Amino acid sequence: MPIRSLTLTAASGAALLAAGLLPAVASGVPDPPFAPEEPVGAADLLAKVASCEQVSNGLYRTDATSAPTVPVCGAHGAVFWKSDMDIDCDGRRTARCNEATDPWFQPDTAFHQSDGEPLRSDTLPFVVVPSVSRIWDHSAAGIQGGGVAAVIHDDRLLYAVVGDTGPQRIIGEASYAAAEALGIDPDPATGGTASGVTYILFKGSRVAPIENHEAAVALGERLAKEFVRND
Protein backbone atom coordinates (compact mmCIF):
# COMPACT_ATOMS: atom_id res chain seq x y z
CA MET A 1 0.00 0.00 0.00
CA PRO A 2 2.72 2.61 0.76
CA ILE A 3 4.31 1.90 -2.62
CA ARG A 4 0.97 2.32 -4.38
CA SER A 5 0.36 5.63 -2.58
CA LEU A 6 3.70 7.07 -3.68
CA THR A 7 3.10 5.93 -7.22
CA LEU A 8 -0.30 7.58 -7.35
CA THR A 9 1.09 10.84 -5.91
CA ALA A 10 3.88 11.00 -8.47
CA ALA A 11 1.51 10.19 -11.30
CA SER A 12 -0.93 12.85 -10.13
CA GLY A 13 1.86 15.46 -9.94
CA ALA A 14 3.06 14.59 -13.42
CA ALA A 15 -0.45 14.99 -14.77
CA LEU A 16 -0.87 18.40 -13.13
CA LEU A 17 2.50 19.56 -14.42
CA ALA A 18 1.63 18.42 -17.92
CA ALA A 19 -1.61 20.37 -17.67
CA GLY A 20 0.31 23.49 -16.61
CA LEU A 21 -1.22 23.59 -13.11
CA LEU A 22 2.05 23.35 -11.17
CA PRO A 23 4.73 26.09 -11.14
CA ALA A 24 7.63 25.70 -13.56
CA VAL A 25 10.14 25.32 -10.75
CA ALA A 26 8.50 22.05 -9.80
CA SER A 27 9.82 20.54 -13.00
CA GLY A 28 13.39 21.59 -12.22
CA VAL A 29 13.47 23.93 -15.24
CA PRO A 30 14.83 27.38 -14.25
CA ASP A 31 12.90 30.53 -15.03
CA PRO A 32 14.18 32.40 -18.10
CA PRO A 33 16.72 35.10 -17.13
CA PHE A 34 15.66 38.73 -17.17
CA ALA A 35 16.98 40.73 -20.12
CA PRO A 36 19.90 42.94 -19.02
CA GLU A 37 19.00 46.61 -18.57
CA GLU A 38 20.33 48.87 -21.29
CA PRO A 39 22.87 51.41 -20.05
CA VAL A 40 22.09 55.11 -20.32
CA GLY A 41 23.63 56.58 -23.45
CA ALA A 42 24.75 60.04 -24.46
CA ALA A 43 21.54 60.62 -26.44
CA ASP A 44 19.40 59.77 -23.39
CA LEU A 45 21.16 62.36 -21.27
CA LEU A 46 21.18 65.01 -23.97
CA ALA A 47 17.43 64.64 -24.37
CA LYS A 48 17.01 65.50 -20.68
CA VAL A 49 19.04 68.71 -20.99
CA ALA A 50 17.58 69.97 -24.26
CA SER A 51 16.20 73.10 -22.58
CA CYS A 52 17.69 75.33 -19.91
CA GLU A 53 16.18 76.67 -16.71
CA GLN A 54 18.90 79.10 -15.72
CA VAL A 55 20.09 78.95 -12.11
CA SER A 56 23.18 81.15 -12.39
CA ASN A 57 22.89 84.87 -11.71
CA GLY A 58 24.50 85.69 -15.02
CA LEU A 59 26.44 84.14 -17.88
CA TYR A 60 29.96 82.77 -18.16
CA ARG A 61 32.64 83.30 -20.76
CA THR A 62 34.35 80.36 -22.46
CA ASP A 63 37.67 82.25 -22.42
CA ALA A 64 38.98 85.57 -21.19
CA THR A 65 38.28 87.46 -24.43
CA SER A 66 34.87 86.01 -25.37
CA ALA A 67 31.48 87.48 -24.54
CA PRO A 68 29.53 85.90 -21.66
CA THR A 69 27.09 83.46 -23.27
CA VAL A 70 26.95 80.32 -21.10
CA PRO A 71 24.33 79.87 -18.33
CA VAL A 72 24.40 77.23 -15.62
CA CYS A 73 21.08 75.39 -15.91
CA GLY A 74 19.08 73.47 -13.32
CA ALA A 75 17.45 70.07 -13.64
CA HIS A 76 16.02 67.48 -11.28
CA GLY A 77 19.00 66.39 -9.17
CA ALA A 78 21.62 68.05 -11.35
CA VAL A 79 23.03 71.20 -12.88
CA PHE A 80 24.46 71.43 -16.38
CA TRP A 81 26.01 73.68 -18.97
CA LYS A 82 27.05 73.48 -22.60
CA SER A 83 30.30 75.05 -23.64
CA ASP A 84 33.80 74.45 -24.92
CA MET A 85 36.53 72.39 -23.28
CA ASP A 86 39.86 73.85 -22.22
CA ILE A 87 42.50 71.47 -20.89
CA ASP A 88 43.41 71.41 -17.20
CA CYS A 89 46.88 69.92 -16.75
CA ASP A 90 47.38 71.18 -13.19
CA GLY A 91 48.27 69.04 -10.21
CA ARG A 92 51.00 66.45 -9.94
CA ARG A 93 53.93 66.97 -12.30
CA THR A 94 54.16 64.28 -14.95
CA ALA A 95 55.77 63.88 -18.36
CA ARG A 96 52.60 65.24 -19.96
CA CYS A 97 51.64 67.89 -17.39
CA ASN A 98 54.37 70.26 -16.26
CA GLU A 99 55.72 73.78 -16.75
CA ALA A 100 57.29 72.83 -20.09
CA THR A 101 54.14 71.35 -21.64
CA ASP A 102 51.58 73.74 -20.13
CA PRO A 103 52.18 77.52 -20.14
CA TRP A 104 49.56 77.91 -17.37
CA PHE A 105 50.65 74.94 -15.24
CA GLN A 106 49.95 75.04 -11.50
CA PRO A 107 51.35 72.28 -9.25
CA ASP A 108 48.12 71.97 -7.27
CA THR A 109 44.40 71.28 -7.64
CA ALA A 110 41.54 72.59 -5.52
CA PHE A 111 40.72 69.07 -4.33
CA HIS A 112 43.25 66.44 -3.31
CA GLN A 113 43.67 62.68 -3.35
CA SER A 114 43.08 60.61 -0.23
CA ASP A 115 46.82 60.83 0.56
CA GLY A 116 46.71 64.63 0.48
CA GLU A 117 48.52 64.94 -2.84
CA PRO A 118 47.14 67.00 -5.76
CA LEU A 119 45.19 65.16 -8.42
CA ARG A 120 46.94 63.77 -11.49
CA SER A 121 45.37 65.42 -14.52
CA ASP A 122 46.76 63.07 -17.16
CA THR A 123 45.30 59.91 -15.63
CA LEU A 124 42.18 60.99 -13.69
CA PRO A 125 39.15 62.26 -15.63
CA PHE A 126 37.80 65.29 -13.82
CA VAL A 127 35.95 68.50 -14.57
CA VAL A 128 36.63 72.04 -13.42
CA VAL A 129 33.96 74.28 -11.90
CA PRO A 130 34.21 78.08 -11.77
CA SER A 131 35.36 79.48 -8.45
CA VAL A 132 32.58 80.88 -6.26
CA SER A 133 31.34 84.28 -7.37
CA ARG A 134 28.15 86.31 -7.55
CA ILE A 135 27.38 84.49 -10.80
CA TRP A 136 27.12 81.06 -9.21
CA ASP A 137 28.20 79.15 -6.10
CA HIS A 138 28.75 75.48 -6.90
CA SER A 139 28.92 74.43 -3.25
CA ALA A 140 25.59 76.09 -2.45
CA ALA A 141 24.12 74.16 -5.38
CA GLY A 142 25.18 70.82 -3.89
CA ILE A 143 28.29 70.37 -6.04
CA GLN A 144 31.47 69.44 -4.18
CA GLY A 145 34.92 68.06 -4.79
CA GLY A 146 34.59 64.41 -5.76
CA GLY A 147 31.06 64.96 -7.07
CA VAL A 148 30.13 62.94 -10.12
CA ALA A 149 29.76 64.45 -13.58
CA ALA A 150 28.64 63.09 -16.92
CA VAL A 151 30.53 64.74 -19.79
CA ILE A 152 29.33 64.33 -23.38
CA HIS A 153 31.07 65.18 -26.64
CA ASP A 154 29.62 64.00 -29.95
CA ASP A 155 28.32 60.52 -29.13
CA ARG A 156 30.84 59.82 -26.35
CA LEU A 157 29.87 59.75 -22.69
CA LEU A 158 32.38 59.95 -19.84
CA TYR A 159 31.84 59.80 -16.10
CA ALA A 160 34.25 61.97 -14.17
CA VAL A 161 34.60 63.75 -10.83
CA VAL A 162 34.73 67.41 -9.86
CA GLY A 163 38.46 67.87 -9.35
CA ASP A 164 39.44 71.52 -9.60
CA THR A 165 38.18 75.10 -9.66
CA GLY A 166 38.89 77.70 -12.31
CA PRO A 167 38.47 81.44 -12.90
CA GLN A 168 35.33 83.07 -11.52
CA ARG A 169 33.95 84.18 -14.87
CA ILE A 170 35.07 81.36 -17.19
CA ILE A 171 33.47 77.94 -17.65
CA GLY A 172 34.23 74.85 -19.71
CA GLU A 173 37.35 72.96 -18.62
CA ALA A 174 38.34 69.36 -17.86
CA SER A 175 41.46 67.35 -17.22
CA TYR A 176 43.89 66.01 -19.78
CA ALA A 177 42.56 62.48 -19.11
CA ALA A 178 38.94 63.56 -19.57
CA ALA A 179 39.66 65.19 -22.92
CA GLU A 180 41.63 62.19 -24.12
CA ALA A 181 38.80 59.80 -23.18
CA LEU A 182 36.32 61.93 -25.17
CA GLY A 183 38.45 62.03 -28.29
CA ILE A 184 39.42 65.69 -27.77
CA ASP A 185 43.02 66.83 -28.27
CA PRO A 186 44.38 66.88 -24.68
CA ASP A 187 47.42 69.06 -25.33
CA PRO A 188 47.24 71.76 -22.62
CA ALA A 189 48.81 74.39 -24.87
CA THR A 190 47.03 73.79 -28.17
CA GLY A 191 44.26 71.25 -27.52
CA GLY A 192 40.66 71.37 -26.40
CA THR A 193 37.59 72.12 -28.47
CA ALA A 194 35.72 75.36 -29.08
CA SER A 195 32.18 74.02 -28.51
CA GLY A 196 29.94 70.99 -28.33
CA VAL A 197 30.62 69.72 -24.81
CA THR A 198 27.84 69.10 -22.27
CA TYR A 199 28.65 68.91 -18.56
CA ILE A 200 26.03 67.38 -16.23
CA LEU A 201 26.91 67.47 -12.53
CA PHE A 202 24.86 65.41 -10.08
CA LYS A 203 23.92 67.24 -6.88
CA GLY A 204 24.91 65.75 -3.53
CA SER A 205 27.08 63.04 -5.09
CA ARG A 206 30.61 62.25 -3.94
CA VAL A 207 33.21 59.61 -4.74
CA ALA A 208 35.62 58.65 -1.98
CA PRO A 209 38.46 58.39 -2.55
CA ILE A 210 38.25 61.00 -5.27
CA GLU A 211 40.90 59.23 -7.36
CA ASN A 212 38.83 56.02 -7.69
CA HIS A 213 37.63 56.35 -11.28
CA GLU A 214 35.89 52.96 -11.25
CA ALA A 215 33.75 54.14 -8.33
CA ALA A 216 32.91 57.32 -10.25
CA VAL A 217 31.75 55.28 -13.22
CA ALA A 218 29.60 52.97 -11.08
CA LEU A 219 27.96 55.85 -9.23
CA GLY A 220 27.62 57.88 -12.42
CA GLU A 221 25.80 55.08 -14.21
CA ARG A 222 23.32 54.75 -11.34
CA LEU A 223 22.70 58.49 -11.06
CA ALA A 224 22.34 58.83 -14.82
CA LYS A 225 19.59 56.19 -14.83
CA GLU A 226 17.75 58.03 -12.06
CA PHE A 227 18.20 61.33 -13.89
CA VAL A 228 16.80 60.00 -17.15
CA ARG A 229 13.82 58.38 -15.43
CA ASN A 230 12.77 61.49 -13.53
CA ASP A 231 10.13 63.64 -15.18
PDB file of C-alpha atoms in Angstrom:
ATOM      1  CA  MET A   1       0.000   0.000   0.000  1.00  0.00           C
ATOM      2  CA  PRO A   2       2.715   2.609   0.758  1.00  0.00           C
ATOM      3  CA  ILE A   3       4.309   1.900  -2.619  1.00  0.00           C
ATOM      4  CA  ARG A   4       0.969   2.320  -4.379  1.00  0.00           C
ATOM      5  CA  SER A   5       0.358   5.630  -2.579  1.00  0.00           C
ATOM      6  CA  LEU A   6       3.699   7.072  -3.680  1.00  0.00           C
ATOM      7  CA  THR A   7       3.098   5.929  -7.220  1.00  0.00           C
ATOM      8  CA  LEU A   8      -0.301   7.578  -7.346  1.00  0.00           C
ATOM      9  CA  THR A   9       1.091  10.841  -5.914  1.00  0.00           C
ATOM     10  CA  ALA A  10       3.883  10.997  -8.473  1.00  0.00           C
ATOM     11  CA  ALA A  11       1.505  10.189 -11.297  1.00  0.00           C
ATOM     12  CA  SER A  12      -0.931  12.853 -10.128  1.00  0.00           C
ATOM     13  CA  GLY A  13       1.858  15.463  -9.940  1.00  0.00           C
ATOM     14  CA  ALA A  14       3.058  14.589 -13.423  1.00  0.00           C
ATOM     15  CA  ALA A  15      -0.449  14.985 -14.774  1.00  0.00           C
ATOM     16  CA  LEU A  16      -0.872  18.403 -13.132  1.00  0.00           C
ATOM     17  CA  LEU A  17       2.497  19.564 -14.416  1.00  0.00           C
ATOM     18  CA  ALA A  18       1.628  18.418 -17.922  1.00  0.00           C
ATOM     19  CA  ALA A  19      -1.605  20.373 -17.666  1.00  0.00           C
ATOM     20  CA  GLY A  20       0.313  23.491 -16.612  1.00  0.00           C
ATOM     21  CA  LEU A  21      -1.216  23.594 -13.115  1.00  0.00           C
ATOM     22  CA  LEU A  22       2.046  23.351 -11.166  1.00  0.00           C
ATOM     23  CA  PRO A  23       4.727  26.085 -11.136  1.00  0.00           C
ATOM     24  CA  ALA A  24       7.629  25.696 -13.560  1.00  0.00           C
ATOM     25  CA  VAL A  25      10.141  25.321 -10.747  1.00  0.00           C
ATOM     26  CA  ALA A  26       8.498  22.046  -9.796  1.00  0.00           C
ATOM     27  CA  SER A  27       9.819  20.545 -13.000  1.00  0.00           C
ATOM     28  CA  GLY A  28      13.392  21.592 -12.220  1.00  0.00           C
ATOM     29  CA  VAL A  29      13.467  23.927 -15.242  1.00  0.00           C
ATOM     30  CA  PRO A  30      14.832  27.385 -14.252  1.00  0.00           C
ATOM     31  CA  ASP A  31      12.904  30.531 -15.028  1.00  0.00           C
ATOM     32  CA  PRO A  32      14.177  32.397 -18.104  1.00  0.00           C
ATOM     33  CA  PRO A  33      16.721  35.103 -17.134  1.00  0.00           C
ATOM     34  CA  PHE A  34      15.661  38.729 -17.173  1.00  0.00           C
ATOM     35  CA  ALA A  35      16.976  40.730 -20.120  1.00  0.00           C
ATOM     36  CA  PRO A  36      19.896  42.942 -19.025  1.00  0.00           C
ATOM     37  CA  GLU A  37      18.995  46.614 -18.569  1.00  0.00           C
ATOM     38  CA  GLU A  38      20.328  48.866 -21.293  1.00  0.00           C
ATOM     39  CA  PRO A  39      22.870  51.407 -20.045  1.00  0.00           C
ATOM     40  CA  VAL A  40      22.088  55.105 -20.318  1.00  0.00           C
ATOM     41  CA  GLY A  41      23.632  56.582 -23.447  1.00  0.00           C
ATOM     42  CA  ALA A  42      24.749  60.039 -24.459  1.00  0.00           C
ATOM     43  CA  ALA A  43      21.536  60.622 -26.440  1.00  0.00           C
ATOM     44  CA  ASP A  44      19.395  59.767 -23.385  1.00  0.00           C
ATOM     45  CA  LEU A  45      21.156  62.364 -21.269  1.00  0.00           C
ATOM     46  CA  LEU A  46      21.178  65.012 -23.974  1.00  0.00           C
ATOM     47  CA  ALA A  47      17.428  64.640 -24.370  1.00  0.00           C
ATOM     48  CA  LYS A  48      17.015  65.503 -20.679  1.00  0.00           C
ATOM     49  CA  VAL A  49      19.035  68.706 -20.995  1.00  0.00           C
ATOM     50  CA  ALA A  50      17.578  69.966 -24.256  1.00  0.00           C
ATOM     51  CA  SER A  51      16.203  73.102 -22.584  1.00  0.00           C
ATOM     52  CA  CYS A  52      17.688  75.328 -19.909  1.00  0.00           C
ATOM     53  CA  GLU A  53      16.178  76.673 -16.714  1.00  0.00           C
ATOM     54  CA  GLN A  54      18.902  79.105 -15.724  1.00  0.00           C
ATOM     55  CA  VAL A  55      20.087  78.947 -12.109  1.00  0.00           C
ATOM     56  CA  SER A  56      23.177  81.147 -12.388  1.00  0.00           C
ATOM     57  CA  ASN A  57      22.891  84.871 -11.715  1.00  0.00           C
ATOM     58  CA  GLY A  58      24.501  85.690 -15.022  1.00  0.00           C
ATOM     59  CA  LEU A  59      26.438  84.141 -17.876  1.00  0.00           C
ATOM     60  CA  TYR A  60      29.961  82.770 -18.155  1.00  0.00           C
ATOM     61  CA  ARG A  61      32.641  83.300 -20.758  1.00  0.00           C
ATOM     62  CA  THR A  62      34.347  80.364 -22.461  1.00  0.00           C
ATOM     63  CA  ASP A  63      37.669  82.251 -22.417  1.00  0.00           C
ATOM     64  CA  ALA A  64      38.983  85.568 -21.189  1.00  0.00           C
ATOM     65  CA  THR A  65      38.281  87.458 -24.430  1.00  0.00           C
ATOM     66  CA  SER A  66      34.873  86.012 -25.366  1.00  0.00           C
ATOM     67  CA  ALA A  67      31.479  87.481 -24.543  1.00  0.00           C
ATOM     68  CA  PRO A  68      29.526  85.898 -21.658  1.00  0.00           C
ATOM     69  CA  THR A  69      27.094  83.455 -23.270  1.00  0.00           C
ATOM     70  CA  VAL A  70      26.946  80.320 -21.096  1.00  0.00           C
ATOM     71  CA  PRO A  71      24.333  79.866 -18.332  1.00  0.00           C
ATOM     72  CA  VAL A  72      24.395  77.233 -15.622  1.00  0.00           C
ATOM     73  CA  CYS A  73      21.081  75.390 -15.907  1.00  0.00           C
ATOM     74  CA  GLY A  74      19.084  73.467 -13.322  1.00  0.00           C
ATOM     75  CA  ALA A  75      17.447  70.065 -13.636  1.00  0.00           C
ATOM     76  CA  HIS A  76      16.022  67.481 -11.278  1.00  0.00           C
ATOM     77  CA  GLY A  77      18.999  66.391  -9.175  1.00  0.00           C
ATOM     78  CA  ALA A  78      21.621  68.051 -11.349  1.00  0.00           C
ATOM     79  CA  VAL A  79      23.034  71.203 -12.883  1.00  0.00           C
ATOM     80  CA  PHE A  80      24.456  71.434 -16.377  1.00  0.00           C
ATOM     81  CA  TRP A  81      26.011  73.684 -18.966  1.00  0.00           C
ATOM     82  CA  LYS A  82      27.052  73.477 -22.603  1.00  0.00           C
ATOM     83  CA  SER A  83      30.302  75.050 -23.644  1.00  0.00           C
ATOM     84  CA  ASP A  84      33.797  74.453 -24.916  1.00  0.00           C
ATOM     85  CA  MET A  85      36.528  72.386 -23.278  1.00  0.00           C
ATOM     86  CA  ASP A  86      39.858  73.852 -22.222  1.00  0.00           C
ATOM     87  CA  ILE A  87      42.500  71.469 -20.894  1.00  0.00           C
ATOM     88  CA  ASP A  88      43.408  71.408 -17.202  1.00  0.00           C
ATOM     89  CA  CYS A  89      46.881  69.915 -16.749  1.00  0.00           C
ATOM     90  CA  ASP A  90      47.379  71.179 -13.192  1.00  0.00           C
ATOM     91  CA  GLY A  91      48.272  69.041 -10.207  1.00  0.00           C
ATOM     92  CA  ARG A  92      50.999  66.455  -9.940  1.00  0.00           C
ATOM     93  CA  ARG A  93      53.927  66.974 -12.301  1.00  0.00           C
ATOM     94  CA  THR A  94      54.163  64.276 -14.951  1.00  0.00           C
ATOM     95  CA  ALA A  95      55.770  63.885 -18.362  1.00  0.00           C
ATOM     96  CA  ARG A  96      52.596  65.243 -19.956  1.00  0.00           C
ATOM     97  CA  CYS A  97      51.642  67.888 -17.394  1.00  0.00           C
ATOM     98  CA  ASN A  98      54.369  70.259 -16.259  1.00  0.00           C
ATOM     99  CA  GLU A  99      55.719  73.776 -16.751  1.00  0.00           C
ATOM    100  CA  ALA A 100      57.289  72.830 -20.092  1.00  0.00           C
ATOM    101  CA  THR A 101      54.137  71.355 -21.644  1.00  0.00           C
ATOM    102  CA  ASP A 102      51.584  73.741 -20.128  1.00  0.00           C
ATOM    103  CA  PRO A 103      52.180  77.521 -20.139  1.00  0.00           C
ATOM    104  CA  TRP A 104      49.564  77.911 -17.367  1.00  0.00           C
ATOM    105  CA  PHE A 105      50.651  74.941 -15.236  1.00  0.00           C
ATOM    106  CA  GLN A 106      49.945  75.040 -11.499  1.00  0.00           C
ATOM    107  CA  PRO A 107      51.349  72.281  -9.251  1.00  0.00           C
ATOM    108  CA  ASP A 108      48.117  71.966  -7.269  1.00  0.00           C
ATOM    109  CA  THR A 109      44.397  71.284  -7.640  1.00  0.00           C
ATOM    110  CA  ALA A 110      41.542  72.588  -5.518  1.00  0.00           C
ATOM    111  CA  PHE A 111      40.725  69.070  -4.335  1.00  0.00           C
ATOM    112  CA  HIS A 112      43.250  66.437  -3.311  1.00  0.00           C
ATOM    113  CA  GLN A 113      43.671  62.675  -3.345  1.00  0.00           C
ATOM    114  CA  SER A 114      43.077  60.608  -0.226  1.00  0.00           C
ATOM    115  CA  ASP A 115      46.819  60.830   0.564  1.00  0.00           C
ATOM    116  CA  GLY A 116      46.708  64.634   0.485  1.00  0.00           C
ATOM    117  CA  GLU A 117      48.518  64.942  -2.842  1.00  0.00           C
ATOM    118  CA  PRO A 118      47.144  67.003  -5.762  1.00  0.00           C
ATOM    119  CA  LEU A 119      45.189  65.157  -8.416  1.00  0.00           C
ATOM    120  CA  ARG A 120      46.936  63.766 -11.487  1.00  0.00           C
ATOM    121  CA  SER A 121      45.371  65.420 -14.515  1.00  0.00           C
ATOM    122  CA  ASP A 122      46.756  63.069 -17.155  1.00  0.00           C
ATOM    123  CA  THR A 123      45.302  59.905 -15.629  1.00  0.00           C
ATOM    124  CA  LEU A 124      42.182  60.991 -13.691  1.00  0.00           C
ATOM    125  CA  PRO A 125      39.152  62.256 -15.634  1.00  0.00           C
ATOM    126  CA  PHE A 126      37.805  65.293 -13.822  1.00  0.00           C
ATOM    127  CA  VAL A 127      35.947  68.504 -14.568  1.00  0.00           C
ATOM    128  CA  VAL A 128      36.625  72.036 -13.425  1.00  0.00           C
ATOM    129  CA  VAL A 129      33.959  74.277 -11.900  1.00  0.00           C
ATOM    130  CA  PRO A 130      34.211  78.079 -11.766  1.00  0.00           C
ATOM    131  CA  SER A 131      35.362  79.483  -8.453  1.00  0.00           C
ATOM    132  CA  VAL A 132      32.581  80.876  -6.262  1.00  0.00           C
ATOM    133  CA  SER A 133      31.339  84.284  -7.366  1.00  0.00           C
ATOM    134  CA  ARG A 134      28.150  86.305  -7.548  1.00  0.00           C
ATOM    135  CA  ILE A 135      27.380  84.485 -10.796  1.00  0.00           C
ATOM    136  CA  TRP A 136      27.117  81.057  -9.211  1.00  0.00           C
ATOM    137  CA  ASP A 137      28.200  79.151  -6.104  1.00  0.00           C
ATOM    138  CA  HIS A 138      28.754  75.479  -6.904  1.00  0.00           C
ATOM    139  CA  SER A 139      28.920  74.433  -3.254  1.00  0.00           C
ATOM    140  CA  ALA A 140      25.592  76.085  -2.451  1.00  0.00           C
ATOM    141  CA  ALA A 141      24.118  74.156  -5.381  1.00  0.00           C
ATOM    142  CA  GLY A 142      25.182  70.819  -3.887  1.00  0.00           C
ATOM    143  CA  ILE A 143      28.289  70.365  -6.035  1.00  0.00           C
ATOM    144  CA  GLN A 144      31.468  69.443  -4.185  1.00  0.00           C
ATOM    145  CA  GLY A 145      34.922  68.056  -4.787  1.00  0.00           C
ATOM    146  CA  GLY A 146      34.589  64.410  -5.765  1.00  0.00           C
ATOM    147  CA  GLY A 147      31.064  64.960  -7.068  1.00  0.00           C
ATOM    148  CA  VAL A 148      30.125  62.945 -10.118  1.00  0.00           C
ATOM    149  CA  ALA A 149      29.764  64.453 -13.579  1.00  0.00           C
ATOM    150  CA  ALA A 150      28.637  63.088 -16.922  1.00  0.00           C
ATOM    151  CA  VAL A 151      30.526  64.741 -19.789  1.00  0.00           C
ATOM    152  CA  ILE A 152      29.331  64.335 -23.376  1.00  0.00           C
ATOM    153  CA  HIS A 153      31.075  65.182 -26.640  1.00  0.00           C
ATOM    154  CA  ASP A 154      29.619  64.004 -29.951  1.00  0.00           C
ATOM    155  CA  ASP A 155      28.319  60.518 -29.127  1.00  0.00           C
ATOM    156  CA  ARG A 156      30.843  59.815 -26.353  1.00  0.00           C
ATOM    157  CA  LEU A 157      29.871  59.754 -22.688  1.00  0.00           C
ATOM    158  CA  LEU A 158      32.382  59.946 -19.843  1.00  0.00           C
ATOM    159  CA  TYR A 159      31.835  59.798 -16.099  1.00  0.00           C
ATOM    160  CA  ALA A 160      34.254  61.965 -14.169  1.00  0.00           C
ATOM    161  CA  VAL A 161      34.599  63.754 -10.834  1.00  0.00           C
ATOM    162  CA  VAL A 162      34.725  67.413  -9.860  1.00  0.00           C
ATOM    163  CA  GLY A 163      38.461  67.875  -9.355  1.00  0.00           C
ATOM    164  CA  ASP A 164      39.440  71.519  -9.604  1.00  0.00           C
ATOM    165  CA  THR A 165      38.178  75.096  -9.661  1.00  0.00           C
ATOM    166  CA  GLY A 166      38.895  77.698 -12.309  1.00  0.00           C
ATOM    167  CA  PRO A 167      38.471  81.441 -12.897  1.00  0.00           C
ATOM    168  CA  GLN A 168      35.330  83.070 -11.522  1.00  0.00           C
ATOM    169  CA  ARG A 169      33.952  84.184 -14.873  1.00  0.00           C
ATOM    170  CA  ILE A 170      35.066  81.360 -17.189  1.00  0.00           C
ATOM    171  CA  ILE A 171      33.468  77.944 -17.651  1.00  0.00           C
ATOM    172  CA  GLY A 172      34.234  74.846 -19.713  1.00  0.00           C
ATOM    173  CA  GLU A 173      37.348  72.957 -18.619  1.00  0.00           C
ATOM    174  CA  ALA A 174      38.337  69.364 -17.856  1.00  0.00           C
ATOM    175  CA  SER A 175      41.461  67.354 -17.218  1.00  0.00           C
ATOM    176  CA  TYR A 176      43.892  66.009 -19.783  1.00  0.00           C
ATOM    177  CA  ALA A 177      42.558  62.477 -19.107  1.00  0.00           C
ATOM    178  CA  ALA A 178      38.935  63.557 -19.571  1.00  0.00           C
ATOM    179  CA  ALA A 179      39.656  65.190 -22.924  1.00  0.00           C
ATOM    180  CA  GLU A 180      41.626  62.190 -24.117  1.00  0.00           C
ATOM    181  CA  ALA A 181      38.796  59.803 -23.183  1.00  0.00           C
ATOM    182  CA  LEU A 182      36.325  61.929 -25.167  1.00  0.00           C
ATOM    183  CA  GLY A 183      38.451  62.034 -28.289  1.00  0.00           C
ATOM    184  CA  ILE A 184      39.418  65.690 -27.773  1.00  0.00           C
ATOM    185  CA  ASP A 185      43.018  66.831 -28.266  1.00  0.00           C
ATOM    186  CA  PRO A 186      44.376  66.881 -24.679  1.00  0.00           C
ATOM    187  CA  ASP A 187      47.416  69.063 -25.334  1.00  0.00           C
ATOM    188  CA  PRO A 188      47.244  71.760 -22.621  1.00  0.00           C
ATOM    189  CA  ALA A 189      48.811  74.394 -24.873  1.00  0.00           C
ATOM    190  CA  THR A 190      47.028  73.789 -28.175  1.00  0.00           C
ATOM    191  CA  GLY A 191      44.256  71.245 -27.518  1.00  0.00           C
ATOM    192  CA  GLY A 192      40.657  71.373 -26.399  1.00  0.00           C
ATOM    193  CA  THR A 193      37.586  72.116 -28.468  1.00  0.00           C
ATOM    194  CA  ALA A 194      35.717  75.363 -29.085  1.00  0.00           C
ATOM    195  CA  SER A 195      32.184  74.022 -28.511  1.00  0.00           C
ATOM    196  CA  GLY A 196      29.942  70.985 -28.334  1.00  0.00           C
ATOM    197  CA  VAL A 197      30.624  69.723 -24.814  1.00  0.00           C
ATOM    198  CA  THR A 198      27.844  69.104 -22.273  1.00  0.00           C
ATOM    199  CA  TYR A 199      28.650  68.910 -18.561  1.00  0.00           C
ATOM    200  CA  ILE A 200      26.029  67.381 -16.226  1.00  0.00           C
ATOM    201  CA  LEU A 201      26.909  67.470 -12.525  1.00  0.00           C
ATOM    202  CA  PHE A 202      24.858  65.413 -10.081  1.00  0.00           C
ATOM    203  CA  LYS A 203      23.924  67.241  -6.878  1.00  0.00           C
ATOM    204  CA  GLY A 204      24.913  65.745  -3.534  1.00  0.00           C
ATOM    205  CA  SER A 205      27.082  63.037  -5.088  1.00  0.00           C
ATOM    206  CA  ARG A 206      30.606  62.248  -3.941  1.00  0.00           C
ATOM    207  CA  VAL A 207      33.207  59.610  -4.740  1.00  0.00           C
ATOM    208  CA  ALA A 208      35.624  58.645  -1.975  1.00  0.00           C
ATOM    209  CA  PRO A 209      38.457  58.391  -2.549  1.00  0.00           C
ATOM    210  CA  ILE A 210      38.254  61.004  -5.268  1.00  0.00           C
ATOM    211  CA  GLU A 211      40.904  59.233  -7.361  1.00  0.00           C
ATOM    212  CA  ASN A 212      38.827  56.024  -7.689  1.00  0.00           C
ATOM    213  CA  HIS A 213      37.629  56.349 -11.277  1.00  0.00           C
ATOM    214  CA  GLU A 214      35.891  52.957 -11.249  1.00  0.00           C
ATOM    215  CA  ALA A 215      33.745  54.136  -8.331  1.00  0.00           C
ATOM    216  CA  ALA A 216      32.913  57.320 -10.246  1.00  0.00           C
ATOM    217  CA  VAL A 217      31.754  55.280 -13.221  1.00  0.00           C
ATOM    218  CA  ALA A 218      29.604  52.965 -11.085  1.00  0.00           C
ATOM    219  CA  LEU A 219      27.956  55.850  -9.233  1.00  0.00           C
ATOM    220  CA  GLY A 220      27.618  57.883 -12.417  1.00  0.00           C
ATOM    221  CA  GLU A 221      25.799  55.084 -14.213  1.00  0.00           C
ATOM    222  CA  ARG A 222      23.318  54.755 -11.340  1.00  0.00           C
ATOM    223  CA  LEU A 223      22.704  58.490 -11.060  1.00  0.00           C
ATOM    224  CA  ALA A 224      22.335  58.828 -14.820  1.00  0.00           C
ATOM    225  CA  LYS A 225      19.590  56.191 -14.833  1.00  0.00           C
ATOM    226  CA  GLU A 226      17.748  58.029 -12.060  1.00  0.00           C
ATOM    227  CA  PHE A 227      18.199  61.331 -13.888  1.00  0.00           C
ATOM    228  CA  VAL A 228      16.801  59.996 -17.154  1.00  0.00           C
ATOM    229  CA  ARG A 229      13.816  58.376 -15.432  1.00  0.00           C
ATOM    230  CA  ASN A 230      12.773  61.494 -13.534  1.00  0.00           C
ATOM    231  CA  ASP A 231      10.126  63.642 -15.178  1.00  0.00           C
TER     232      ASP A 231
END
